[in-house]
Short mmCIF file of C-alpha atoms in Angstrom, two decimals:
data_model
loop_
_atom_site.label_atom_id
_atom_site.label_comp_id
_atom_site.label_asym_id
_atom_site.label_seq_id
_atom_site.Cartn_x
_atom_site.Cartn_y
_atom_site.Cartn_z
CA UNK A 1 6.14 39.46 7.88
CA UNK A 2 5.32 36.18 9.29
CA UNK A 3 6.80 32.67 7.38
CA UNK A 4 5.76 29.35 7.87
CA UNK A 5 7.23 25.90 6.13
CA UNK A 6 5.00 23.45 5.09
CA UNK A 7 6.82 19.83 4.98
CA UNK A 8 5.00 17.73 2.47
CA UNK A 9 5.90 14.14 3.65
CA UNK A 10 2.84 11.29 2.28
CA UNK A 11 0.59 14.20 1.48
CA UNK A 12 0.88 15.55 -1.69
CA UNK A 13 -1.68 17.46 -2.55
CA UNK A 14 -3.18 20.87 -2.50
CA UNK A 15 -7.07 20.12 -1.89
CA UNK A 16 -7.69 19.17 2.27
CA UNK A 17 -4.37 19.40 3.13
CA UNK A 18 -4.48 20.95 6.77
CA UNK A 19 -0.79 22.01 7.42
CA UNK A 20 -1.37 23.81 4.28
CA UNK A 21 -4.28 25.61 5.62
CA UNK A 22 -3.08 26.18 9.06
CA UNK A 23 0.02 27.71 7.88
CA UNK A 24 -1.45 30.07 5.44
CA UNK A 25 -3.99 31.32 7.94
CA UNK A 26 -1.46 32.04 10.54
CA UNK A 27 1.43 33.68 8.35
CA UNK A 28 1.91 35.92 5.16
CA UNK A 29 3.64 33.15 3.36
CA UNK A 30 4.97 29.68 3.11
CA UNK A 31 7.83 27.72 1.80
CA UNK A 32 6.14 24.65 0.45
CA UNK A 33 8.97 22.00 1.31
CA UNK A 34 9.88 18.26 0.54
CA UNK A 35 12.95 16.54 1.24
CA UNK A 36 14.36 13.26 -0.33
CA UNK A 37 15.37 12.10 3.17
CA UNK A 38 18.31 9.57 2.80
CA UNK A 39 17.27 7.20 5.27
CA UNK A 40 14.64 6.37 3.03
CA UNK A 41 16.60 5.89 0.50
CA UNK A 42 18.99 3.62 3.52
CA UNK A 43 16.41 1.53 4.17
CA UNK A 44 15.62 0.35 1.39
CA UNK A 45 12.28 1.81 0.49
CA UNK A 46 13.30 4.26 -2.51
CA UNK A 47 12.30 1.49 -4.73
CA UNK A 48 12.00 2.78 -8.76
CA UNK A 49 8.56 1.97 -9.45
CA UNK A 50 7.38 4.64 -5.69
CA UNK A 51 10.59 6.82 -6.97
CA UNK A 52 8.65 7.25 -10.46
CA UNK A 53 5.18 7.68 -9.16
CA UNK A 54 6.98 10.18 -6.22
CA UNK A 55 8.57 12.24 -9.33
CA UNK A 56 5.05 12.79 -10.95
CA UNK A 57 3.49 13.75 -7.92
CA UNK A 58 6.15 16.59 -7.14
CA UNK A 59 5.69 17.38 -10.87
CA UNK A 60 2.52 17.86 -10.36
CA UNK A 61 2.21 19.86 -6.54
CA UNK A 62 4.94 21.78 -8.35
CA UNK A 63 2.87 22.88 -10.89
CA UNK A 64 -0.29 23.72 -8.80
CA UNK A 65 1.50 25.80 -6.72
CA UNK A 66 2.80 28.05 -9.60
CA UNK A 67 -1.16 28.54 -10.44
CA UNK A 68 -1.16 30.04 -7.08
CA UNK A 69 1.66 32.41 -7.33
CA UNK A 70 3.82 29.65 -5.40
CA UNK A 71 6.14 27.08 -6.42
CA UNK A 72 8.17 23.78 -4.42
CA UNK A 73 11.11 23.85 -2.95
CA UNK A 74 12.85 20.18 -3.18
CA UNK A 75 16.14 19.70 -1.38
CA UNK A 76 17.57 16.08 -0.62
CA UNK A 77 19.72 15.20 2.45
CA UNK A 78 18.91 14.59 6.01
CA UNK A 79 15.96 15.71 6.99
CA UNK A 80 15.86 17.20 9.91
CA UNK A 81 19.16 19.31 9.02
CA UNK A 82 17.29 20.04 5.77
CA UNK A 83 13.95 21.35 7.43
CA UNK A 84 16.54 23.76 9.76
CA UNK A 85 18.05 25.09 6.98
CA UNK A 86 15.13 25.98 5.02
CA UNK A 87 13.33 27.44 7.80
CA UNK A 88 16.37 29.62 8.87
CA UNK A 89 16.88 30.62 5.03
CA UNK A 90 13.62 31.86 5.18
CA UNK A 91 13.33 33.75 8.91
CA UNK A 92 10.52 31.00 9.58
CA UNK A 93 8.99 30.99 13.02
CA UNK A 94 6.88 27.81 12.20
CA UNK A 95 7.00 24.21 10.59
CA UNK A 96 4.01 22.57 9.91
CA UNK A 97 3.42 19.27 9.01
CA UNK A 98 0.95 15.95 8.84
CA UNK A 99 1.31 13.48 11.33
CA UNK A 100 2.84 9.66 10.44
CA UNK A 101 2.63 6.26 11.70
CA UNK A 102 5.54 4.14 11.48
CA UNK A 103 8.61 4.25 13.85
CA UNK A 104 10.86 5.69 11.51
CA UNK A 105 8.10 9.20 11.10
CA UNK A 106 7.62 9.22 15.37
CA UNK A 107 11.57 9.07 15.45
CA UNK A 108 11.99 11.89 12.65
CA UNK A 109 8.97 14.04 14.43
CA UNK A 110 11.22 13.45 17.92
CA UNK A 111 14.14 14.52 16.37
CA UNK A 112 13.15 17.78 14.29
CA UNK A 113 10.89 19.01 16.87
CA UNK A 114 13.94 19.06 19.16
CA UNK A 115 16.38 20.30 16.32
CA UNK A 116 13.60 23.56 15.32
CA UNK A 117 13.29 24.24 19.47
CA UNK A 118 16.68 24.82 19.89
CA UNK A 119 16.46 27.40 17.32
CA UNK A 120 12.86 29.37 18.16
CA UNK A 121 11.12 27.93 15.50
CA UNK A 122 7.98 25.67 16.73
CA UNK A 123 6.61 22.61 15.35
CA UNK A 124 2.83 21.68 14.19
CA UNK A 125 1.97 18.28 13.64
CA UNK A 126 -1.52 18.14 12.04
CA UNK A 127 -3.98 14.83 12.59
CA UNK A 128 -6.24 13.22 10.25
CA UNK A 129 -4.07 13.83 6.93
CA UNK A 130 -2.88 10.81 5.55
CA UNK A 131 -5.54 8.77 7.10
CA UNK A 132 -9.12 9.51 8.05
CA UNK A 133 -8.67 9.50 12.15
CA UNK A 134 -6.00 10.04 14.08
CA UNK A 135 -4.57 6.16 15.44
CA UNK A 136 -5.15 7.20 18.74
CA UNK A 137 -8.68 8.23 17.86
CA UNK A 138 -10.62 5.49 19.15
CA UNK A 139 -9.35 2.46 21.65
CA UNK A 140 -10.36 -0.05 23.30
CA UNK A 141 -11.03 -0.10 27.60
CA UNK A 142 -8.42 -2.33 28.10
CA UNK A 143 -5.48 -1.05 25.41
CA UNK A 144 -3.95 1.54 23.98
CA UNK A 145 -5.13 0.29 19.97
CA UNK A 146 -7.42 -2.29 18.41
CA UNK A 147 -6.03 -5.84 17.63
CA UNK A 148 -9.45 -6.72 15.81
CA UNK A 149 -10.91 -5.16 13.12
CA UNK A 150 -14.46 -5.66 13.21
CA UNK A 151 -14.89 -3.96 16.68
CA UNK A 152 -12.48 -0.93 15.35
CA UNK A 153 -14.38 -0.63 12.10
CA UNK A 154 -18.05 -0.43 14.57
CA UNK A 155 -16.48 2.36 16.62
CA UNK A 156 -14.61 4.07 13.80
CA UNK A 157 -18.38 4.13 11.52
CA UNK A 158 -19.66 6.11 14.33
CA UNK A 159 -17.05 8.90 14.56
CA UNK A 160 -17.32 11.98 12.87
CA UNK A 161 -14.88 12.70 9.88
CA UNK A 162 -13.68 16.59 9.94
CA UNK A 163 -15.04 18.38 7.30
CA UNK A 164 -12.73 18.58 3.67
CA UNK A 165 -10.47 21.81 3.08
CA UNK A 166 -10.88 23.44 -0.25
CA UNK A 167 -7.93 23.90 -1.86
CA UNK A 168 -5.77 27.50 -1.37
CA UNK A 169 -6.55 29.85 -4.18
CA UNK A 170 -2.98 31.88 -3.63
CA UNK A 171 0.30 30.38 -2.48
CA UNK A 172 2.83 33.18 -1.48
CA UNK A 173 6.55 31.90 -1.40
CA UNK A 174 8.65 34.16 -0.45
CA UNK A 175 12.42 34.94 -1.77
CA UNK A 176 15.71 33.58 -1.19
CA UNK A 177 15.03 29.66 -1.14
CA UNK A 178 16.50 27.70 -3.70
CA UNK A 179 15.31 24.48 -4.89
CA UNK A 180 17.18 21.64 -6.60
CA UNK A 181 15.51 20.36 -9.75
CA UNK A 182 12.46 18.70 -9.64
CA UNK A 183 13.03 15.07 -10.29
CA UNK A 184 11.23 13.00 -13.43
CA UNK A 185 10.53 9.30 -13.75
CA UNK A 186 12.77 9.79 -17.36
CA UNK A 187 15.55 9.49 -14.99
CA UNK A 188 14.91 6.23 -13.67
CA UNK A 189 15.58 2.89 -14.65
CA UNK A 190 14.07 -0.11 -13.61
CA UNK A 191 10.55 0.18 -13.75
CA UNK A 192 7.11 -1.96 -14.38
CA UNK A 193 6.27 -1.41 -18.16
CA UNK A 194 2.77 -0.25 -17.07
CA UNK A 195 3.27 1.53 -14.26
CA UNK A 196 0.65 4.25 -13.69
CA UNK A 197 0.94 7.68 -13.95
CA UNK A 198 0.92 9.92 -10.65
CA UNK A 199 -0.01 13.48 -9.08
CA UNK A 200 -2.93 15.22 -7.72
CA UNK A 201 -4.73 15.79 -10.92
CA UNK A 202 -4.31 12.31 -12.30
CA UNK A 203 -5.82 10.97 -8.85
CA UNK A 204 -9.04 13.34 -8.93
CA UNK A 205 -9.89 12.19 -12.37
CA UNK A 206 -9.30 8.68 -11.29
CA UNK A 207 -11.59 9.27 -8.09
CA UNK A 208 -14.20 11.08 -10.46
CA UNK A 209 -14.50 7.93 -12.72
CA UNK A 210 -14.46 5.63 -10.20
CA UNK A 211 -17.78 7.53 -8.23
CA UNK A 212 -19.45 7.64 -11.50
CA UNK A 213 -18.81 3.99 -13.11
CA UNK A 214 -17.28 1.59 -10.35
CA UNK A 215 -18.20 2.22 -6.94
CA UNK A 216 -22.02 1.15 -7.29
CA UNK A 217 -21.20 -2.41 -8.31
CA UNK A 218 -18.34 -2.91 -5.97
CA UNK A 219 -19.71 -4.70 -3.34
CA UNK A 220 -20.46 -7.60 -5.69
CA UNK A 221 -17.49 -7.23 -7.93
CA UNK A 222 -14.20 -6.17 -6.50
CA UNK A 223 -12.94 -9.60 -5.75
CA UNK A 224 -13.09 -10.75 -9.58
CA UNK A 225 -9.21 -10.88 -10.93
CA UNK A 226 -10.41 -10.77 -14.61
CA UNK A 227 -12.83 -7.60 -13.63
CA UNK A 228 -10.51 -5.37 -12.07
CA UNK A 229 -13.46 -3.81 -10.57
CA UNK A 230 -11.06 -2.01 -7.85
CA UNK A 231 -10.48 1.60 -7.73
CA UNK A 232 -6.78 1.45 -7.54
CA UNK A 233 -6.77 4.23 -5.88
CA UNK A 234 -4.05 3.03 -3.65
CA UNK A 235 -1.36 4.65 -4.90
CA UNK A 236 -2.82 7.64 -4.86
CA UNK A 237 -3.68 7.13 -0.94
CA UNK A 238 -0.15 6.08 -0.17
CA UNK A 239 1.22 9.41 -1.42
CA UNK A 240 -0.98 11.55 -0.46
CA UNK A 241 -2.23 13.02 -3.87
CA UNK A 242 -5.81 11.77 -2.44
CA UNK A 243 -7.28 13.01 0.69
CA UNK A 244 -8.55 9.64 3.07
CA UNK A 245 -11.49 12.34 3.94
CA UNK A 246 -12.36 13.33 1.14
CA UNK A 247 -12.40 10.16 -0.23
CA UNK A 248 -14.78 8.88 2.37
CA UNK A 249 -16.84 11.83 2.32
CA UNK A 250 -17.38 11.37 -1.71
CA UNK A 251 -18.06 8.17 -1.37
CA UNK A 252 -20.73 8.22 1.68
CA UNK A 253 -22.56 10.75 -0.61
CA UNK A 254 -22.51 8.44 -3.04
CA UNK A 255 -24.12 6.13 -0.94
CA UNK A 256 -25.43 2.54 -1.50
CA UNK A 257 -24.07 -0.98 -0.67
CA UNK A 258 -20.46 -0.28 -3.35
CA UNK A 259 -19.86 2.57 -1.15
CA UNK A 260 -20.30 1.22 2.28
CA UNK A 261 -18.04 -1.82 1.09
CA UNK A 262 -15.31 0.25 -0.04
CA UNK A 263 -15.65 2.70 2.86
CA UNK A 264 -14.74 -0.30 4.70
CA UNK A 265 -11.58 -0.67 2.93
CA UNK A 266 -10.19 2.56 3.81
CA UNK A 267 -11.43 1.50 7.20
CA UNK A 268 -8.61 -1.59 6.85
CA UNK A 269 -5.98 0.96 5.90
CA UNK A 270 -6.89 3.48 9.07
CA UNK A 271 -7.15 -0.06 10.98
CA UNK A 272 -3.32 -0.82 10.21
CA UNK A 273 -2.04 2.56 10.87
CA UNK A 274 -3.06 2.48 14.15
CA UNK A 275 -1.66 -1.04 14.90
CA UNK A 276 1.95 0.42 13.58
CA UNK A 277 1.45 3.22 15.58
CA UNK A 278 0.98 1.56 18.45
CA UNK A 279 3.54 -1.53 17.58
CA UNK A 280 5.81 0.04 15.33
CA UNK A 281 8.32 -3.59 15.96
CA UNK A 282 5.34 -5.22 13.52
CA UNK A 283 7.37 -3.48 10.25
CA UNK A 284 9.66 -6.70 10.94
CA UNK A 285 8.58 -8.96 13.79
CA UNK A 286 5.59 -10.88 14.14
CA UNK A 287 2.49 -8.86 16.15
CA UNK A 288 1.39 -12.36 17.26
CA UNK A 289 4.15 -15.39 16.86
CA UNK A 290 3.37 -18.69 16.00
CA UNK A 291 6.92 -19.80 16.78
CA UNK A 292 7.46 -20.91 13.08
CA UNK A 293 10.32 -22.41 11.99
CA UNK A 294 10.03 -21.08 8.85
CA UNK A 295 12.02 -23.07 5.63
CA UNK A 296 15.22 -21.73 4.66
CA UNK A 297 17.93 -23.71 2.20
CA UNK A 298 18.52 -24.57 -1.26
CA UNK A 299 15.17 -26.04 -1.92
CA UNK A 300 13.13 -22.88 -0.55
CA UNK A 301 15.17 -20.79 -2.17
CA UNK A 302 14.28 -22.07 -5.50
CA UNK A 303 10.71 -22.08 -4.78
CA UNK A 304 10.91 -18.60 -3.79
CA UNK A 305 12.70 -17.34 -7.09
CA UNK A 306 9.86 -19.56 -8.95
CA UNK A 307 7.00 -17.76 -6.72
CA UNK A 308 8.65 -14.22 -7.61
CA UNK A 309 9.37 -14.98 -11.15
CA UNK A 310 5.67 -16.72 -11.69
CA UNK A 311 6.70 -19.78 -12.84
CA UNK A 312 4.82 -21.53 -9.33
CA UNK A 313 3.10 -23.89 -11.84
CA UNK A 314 -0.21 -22.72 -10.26
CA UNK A 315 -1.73 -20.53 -13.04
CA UNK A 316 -3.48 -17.84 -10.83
CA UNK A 317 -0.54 -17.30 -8.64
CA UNK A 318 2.16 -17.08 -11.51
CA UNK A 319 -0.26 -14.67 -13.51
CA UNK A 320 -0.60 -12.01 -10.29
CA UNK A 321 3.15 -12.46 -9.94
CA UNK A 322 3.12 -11.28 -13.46
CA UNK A 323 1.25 -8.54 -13.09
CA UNK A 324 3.10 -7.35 -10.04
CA UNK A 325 6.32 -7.33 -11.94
CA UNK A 326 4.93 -5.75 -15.09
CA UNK A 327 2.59 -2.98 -13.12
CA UNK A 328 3.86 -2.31 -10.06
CA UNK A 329 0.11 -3.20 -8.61
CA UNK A 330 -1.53 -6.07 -7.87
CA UNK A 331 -5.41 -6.91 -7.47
CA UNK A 332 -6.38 -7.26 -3.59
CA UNK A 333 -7.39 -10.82 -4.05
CA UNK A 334 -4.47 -11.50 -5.99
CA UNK A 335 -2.28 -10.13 -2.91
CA UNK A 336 -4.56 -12.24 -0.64
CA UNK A 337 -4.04 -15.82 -2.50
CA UNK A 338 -0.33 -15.31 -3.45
CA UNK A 339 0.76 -14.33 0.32
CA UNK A 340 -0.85 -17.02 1.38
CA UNK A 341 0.95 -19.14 -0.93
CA UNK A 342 3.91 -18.10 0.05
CA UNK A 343 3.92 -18.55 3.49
CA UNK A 344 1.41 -21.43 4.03
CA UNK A 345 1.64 -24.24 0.79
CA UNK A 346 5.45 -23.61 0.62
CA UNK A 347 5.68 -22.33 4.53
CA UNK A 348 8.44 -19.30 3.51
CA UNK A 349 9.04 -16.54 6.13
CA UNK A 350 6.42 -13.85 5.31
CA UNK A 351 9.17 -10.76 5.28
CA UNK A 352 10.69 -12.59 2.15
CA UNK A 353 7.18 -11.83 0.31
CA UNK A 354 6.96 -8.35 2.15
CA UNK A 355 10.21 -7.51 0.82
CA UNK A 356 9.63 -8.41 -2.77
CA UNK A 357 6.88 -6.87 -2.61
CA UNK A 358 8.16 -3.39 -0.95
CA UNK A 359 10.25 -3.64 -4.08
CA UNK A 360 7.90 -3.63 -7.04
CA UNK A 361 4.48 -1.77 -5.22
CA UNK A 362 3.89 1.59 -6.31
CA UNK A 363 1.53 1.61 -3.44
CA UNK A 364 3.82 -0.24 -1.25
CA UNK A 365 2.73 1.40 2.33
CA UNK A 366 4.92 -0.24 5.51
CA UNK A 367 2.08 -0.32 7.69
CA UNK A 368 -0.81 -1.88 4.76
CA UNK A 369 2.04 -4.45 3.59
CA UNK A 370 3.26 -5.90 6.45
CA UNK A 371 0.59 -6.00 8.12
CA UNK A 372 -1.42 -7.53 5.61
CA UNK A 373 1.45 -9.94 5.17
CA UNK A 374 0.79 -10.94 8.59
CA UNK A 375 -2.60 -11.17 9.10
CA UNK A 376 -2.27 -13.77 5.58
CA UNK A 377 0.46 -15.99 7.23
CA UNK A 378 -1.32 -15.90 10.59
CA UNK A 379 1.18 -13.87 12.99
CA UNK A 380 -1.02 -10.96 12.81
CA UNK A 381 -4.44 -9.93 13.41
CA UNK A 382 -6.52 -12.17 11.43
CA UNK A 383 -9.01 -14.30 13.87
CA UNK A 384 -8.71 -17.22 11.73
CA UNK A 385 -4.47 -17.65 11.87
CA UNK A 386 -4.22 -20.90 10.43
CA UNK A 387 -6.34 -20.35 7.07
CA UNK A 388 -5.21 -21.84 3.80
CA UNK A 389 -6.11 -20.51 0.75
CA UNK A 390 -6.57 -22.84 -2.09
CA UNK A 391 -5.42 -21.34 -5.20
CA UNK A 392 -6.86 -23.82 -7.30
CA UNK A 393 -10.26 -23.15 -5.50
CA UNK A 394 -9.54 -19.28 -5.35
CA UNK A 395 -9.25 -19.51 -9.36
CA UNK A 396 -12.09 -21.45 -10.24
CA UNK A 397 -13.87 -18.94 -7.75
CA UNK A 398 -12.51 -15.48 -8.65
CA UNK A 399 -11.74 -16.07 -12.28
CA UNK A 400 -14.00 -19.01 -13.44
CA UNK A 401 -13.32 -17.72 -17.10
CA UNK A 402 -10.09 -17.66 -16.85
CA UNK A 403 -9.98 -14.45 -18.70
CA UNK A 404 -6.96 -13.06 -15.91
CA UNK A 405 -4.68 -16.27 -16.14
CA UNK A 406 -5.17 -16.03 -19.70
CA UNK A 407 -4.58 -12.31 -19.49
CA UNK A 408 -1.37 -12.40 -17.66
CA UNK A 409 0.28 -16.14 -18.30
CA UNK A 410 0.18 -16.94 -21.69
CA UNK A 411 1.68 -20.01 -22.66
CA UNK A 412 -2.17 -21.05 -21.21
CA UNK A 413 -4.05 -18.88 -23.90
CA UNK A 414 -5.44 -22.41 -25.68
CA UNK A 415 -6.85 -23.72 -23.01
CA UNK A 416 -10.16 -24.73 -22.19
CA UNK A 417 -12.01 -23.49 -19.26
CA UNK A 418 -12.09 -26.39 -17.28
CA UNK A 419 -8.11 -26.85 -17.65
CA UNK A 420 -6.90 -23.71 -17.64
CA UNK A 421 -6.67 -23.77 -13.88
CA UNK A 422 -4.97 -27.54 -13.80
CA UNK A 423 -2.95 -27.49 -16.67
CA UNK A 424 -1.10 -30.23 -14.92
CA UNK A 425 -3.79 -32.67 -15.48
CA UNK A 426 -3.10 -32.70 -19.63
CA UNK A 427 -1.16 -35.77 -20.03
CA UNK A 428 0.70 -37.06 -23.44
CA UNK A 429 0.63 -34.74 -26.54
CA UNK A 430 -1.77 -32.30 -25.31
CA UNK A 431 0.54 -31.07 -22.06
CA UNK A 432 3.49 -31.24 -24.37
CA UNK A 433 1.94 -28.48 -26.55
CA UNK A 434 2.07 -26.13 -23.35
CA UNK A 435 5.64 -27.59 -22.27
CA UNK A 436 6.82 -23.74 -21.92
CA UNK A 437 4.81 -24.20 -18.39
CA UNK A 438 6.06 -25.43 -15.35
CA UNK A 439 4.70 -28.56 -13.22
CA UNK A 440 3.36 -27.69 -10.12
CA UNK A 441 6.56 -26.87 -7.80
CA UNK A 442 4.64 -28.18 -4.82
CA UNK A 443 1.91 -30.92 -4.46
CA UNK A 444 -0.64 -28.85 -2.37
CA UNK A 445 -2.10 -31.45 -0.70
CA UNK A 446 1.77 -31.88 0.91
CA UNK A 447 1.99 -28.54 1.77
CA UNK A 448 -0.95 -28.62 3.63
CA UNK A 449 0.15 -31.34 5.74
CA UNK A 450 3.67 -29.61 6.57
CA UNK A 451 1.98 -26.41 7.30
CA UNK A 452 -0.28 -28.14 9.70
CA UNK A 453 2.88 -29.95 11.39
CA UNK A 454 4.49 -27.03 11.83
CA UNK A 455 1.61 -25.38 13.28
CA UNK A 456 1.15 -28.11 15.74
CA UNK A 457 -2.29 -28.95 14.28
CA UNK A 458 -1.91 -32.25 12.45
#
């Protein structure tokens, strides 16, 4: 009897999972694997809120595979010495496993293809799992990926998406593997208060409400904070307990102006995968440099700790700080305004904000983060390098209410509309009754200008 391992890496699901399919249609059973690689964990990246949301999701494959007949084998270690081990505790002839972007997955691919070789055993590294097309899928004449979105996003709308994979009705596992325990968020400490809840089942429901009652008004409304008219479906991507093709394929048959818009968000994500791929040195150094000088000392310090603690003084950046801390997620927009922040009005080296963010995102993806960090503090792909956003404007534009300030900050609940953005124009008695608020820790009008200096384009 043939045996196959399936590694489950960032795809943790049962339904359209090809290394799934492949292996169970080329061998009479499979040892479902995943392995709590330690260099993970050594560079940083095993942050609690992910470590939770990775818990539930094993949970969960776990317990789909026992309706099968199957179950999950967990072990924790080194990889690649873990993968041998399991396959030659099993007499398996095959590995299979999805395909992954960043230069720590093409180094770990490298290195266990090499390591199962030397013992007979043959490694399959499936396309298309964890995002919709392969990186290498479509490039340019003139390079090996895109550097621009909008003419990647024209020539990835007009490939074809393989079709979805069902989901297997029978798992068979054979003897003789042991597992270690499955892990459960009860262990952990440290995490967001509201973090969600994880696993293939919770993200089909979530998909299924979001077809039905959100996507159809999307294209108007997924930019307003108080709204949260996004499918935060993100974490669901990162990890793999949603299928990138099935997603798109749902949502193209659902069809209409919300569904083309948030088709072309998934577009973004496939759009940074393939720059990592292709530049996996953009994790930590700029993709296009600016040759900042970026502020460092006493002063910066403190204005980082007051950007990461949301205590800024600028109401719509300290309430999505807020809500990053106490959620683990933050609204697109919200990411958008407070990078830029960050790295333009107080001109702070954008891996600072990367980091902190790494280490509160549930859906904290290496390629998605940093590159969106870059493209916000101009030393990545965004056309338009040297774009400020306003946060004041931002506010009045994407929460003219103020419902989300209000929502997430508040020592600013009393105020009046026209205020609650500028709380630093109350003067005498009535800013005394919201003392427990900062001042502004930067005049933007000043950080504007030393942005511009340091640019070179005052």
């Amino acid at each position: 009897m043939t045996t196959s391992v399936v590694l489950f890496t960032r795809d943790l699901r049962l339904h359209d999972h090809p290394p799934l399919r492949a292996a169970l249609d080329g061998s009479a059973s499979v040892v479902p694997l995943f392995v709590r690689d330690r260099a993970v964990d050594a560079a940083g990246f095993a942050a609690p809120n992910r470590l939770a949301f990775l818990a539930d999701c094993l949970r969960d494959l776990d317990a789909g595979l026992r309706d099968r007949g199957g179950r999950l084998i967990v072990r924790s270690g080194d990889l690649v010495e873990e993968v041998c081990a399991v396959a030659g505790e099993a007499g398996a002839d095959e590995v299979h496993m999805a395909a992954d972007v960043s230069g720590h997955a093409h180094r770990r691919e490298e290195l266990l293809r090499d390591a199962l070789e030397a013992r007979g055993c043959r490694l399959h590294v499936h396309d298309a799992v964890t995002t919709v097309l392969a990186p290498g899928a479509v490039t340019p004449a003139s390079s090996d990926h895109f550097a621009v979105f909008t003419p990647y996003f024209r020539r990835w709308s007009e490939c074809s998406v393989r079709d979805a994979l069902a989901a297997p009705r029978k798992v068979r596992v054979p003897d003789g593997v042991d597992s270690e325990p499955l892990p459960s968020r009860s262990d952990l400490t440290g995490l967001s208060p509201g973090l969600a809840g994880g696993g293939e089942e919770e993200a089909r429901k979530r998909l299924t409400a979001w077809l039905r009652d959100g996507i159809t008004g999307y294209a108007d409304q997924h930019d307003d904070l108080a709204g949260d008219d996004t499918s935060r479906l993100s974490p669901h991507l990162h990890f793999g307990a949603l299928s990138p093709v099935e997603l798109v394929h749902r949502a193209r048959g659902k069809g209409g102006a919300g569904a083309e818009a948030f088709v072309r968000q998934v577009a973004w994500r496939d759009f940074h995968a393939q720059v990592l791929s292709a530049r996996p040195r953009s994790s930590a150094h700029d993709y296009r440099t600016r040759h900042d000088h970026w502020r460092t000392g006493a002063r910066a310090d403190e204005e980082i700790a007051a950007w990461k603690d949301g205590r800024t003084g600028y109401p719509v950046v300290d309430a999505a700080m807020r809500q990053l801390r106490h959620e683990g997620w933050m609204h697109n927009r919200a990411r958008l305004l407070t990078a830029s922040f960050l790295t333009k009005t107080l001109y702070i080296d954008w891996r600072v904000g990367a980091r902190h963010f790494l280490d509160l995102l549930v859906d904290g993806d290496v390629a998605n983060n940093q590159l969106n960090w870059q493209w916000t503090a101009g030393t990545g792909t965004d056309t338009r390098p040297h774009r400020v956003l306003n946060p004041t404007a931002q506010a009045r534009r994407f929460d003219p209410d103020g419902t989300y300030v209000r929502r997430w900050v508040p020592e600013l609940e009393g105020l009046e509309r026209r205020l609650v953005h500028e709380p630093w124009r109350l003067t005498g008695p009535e800013r005394a009754k919201y003392d427990a608020y900062p001042d502004p820790i930067v005049d933007l009008a000043e950080g504007l200008d030393r942005f511009k200096r340091a640019r070179g384009r005052d």
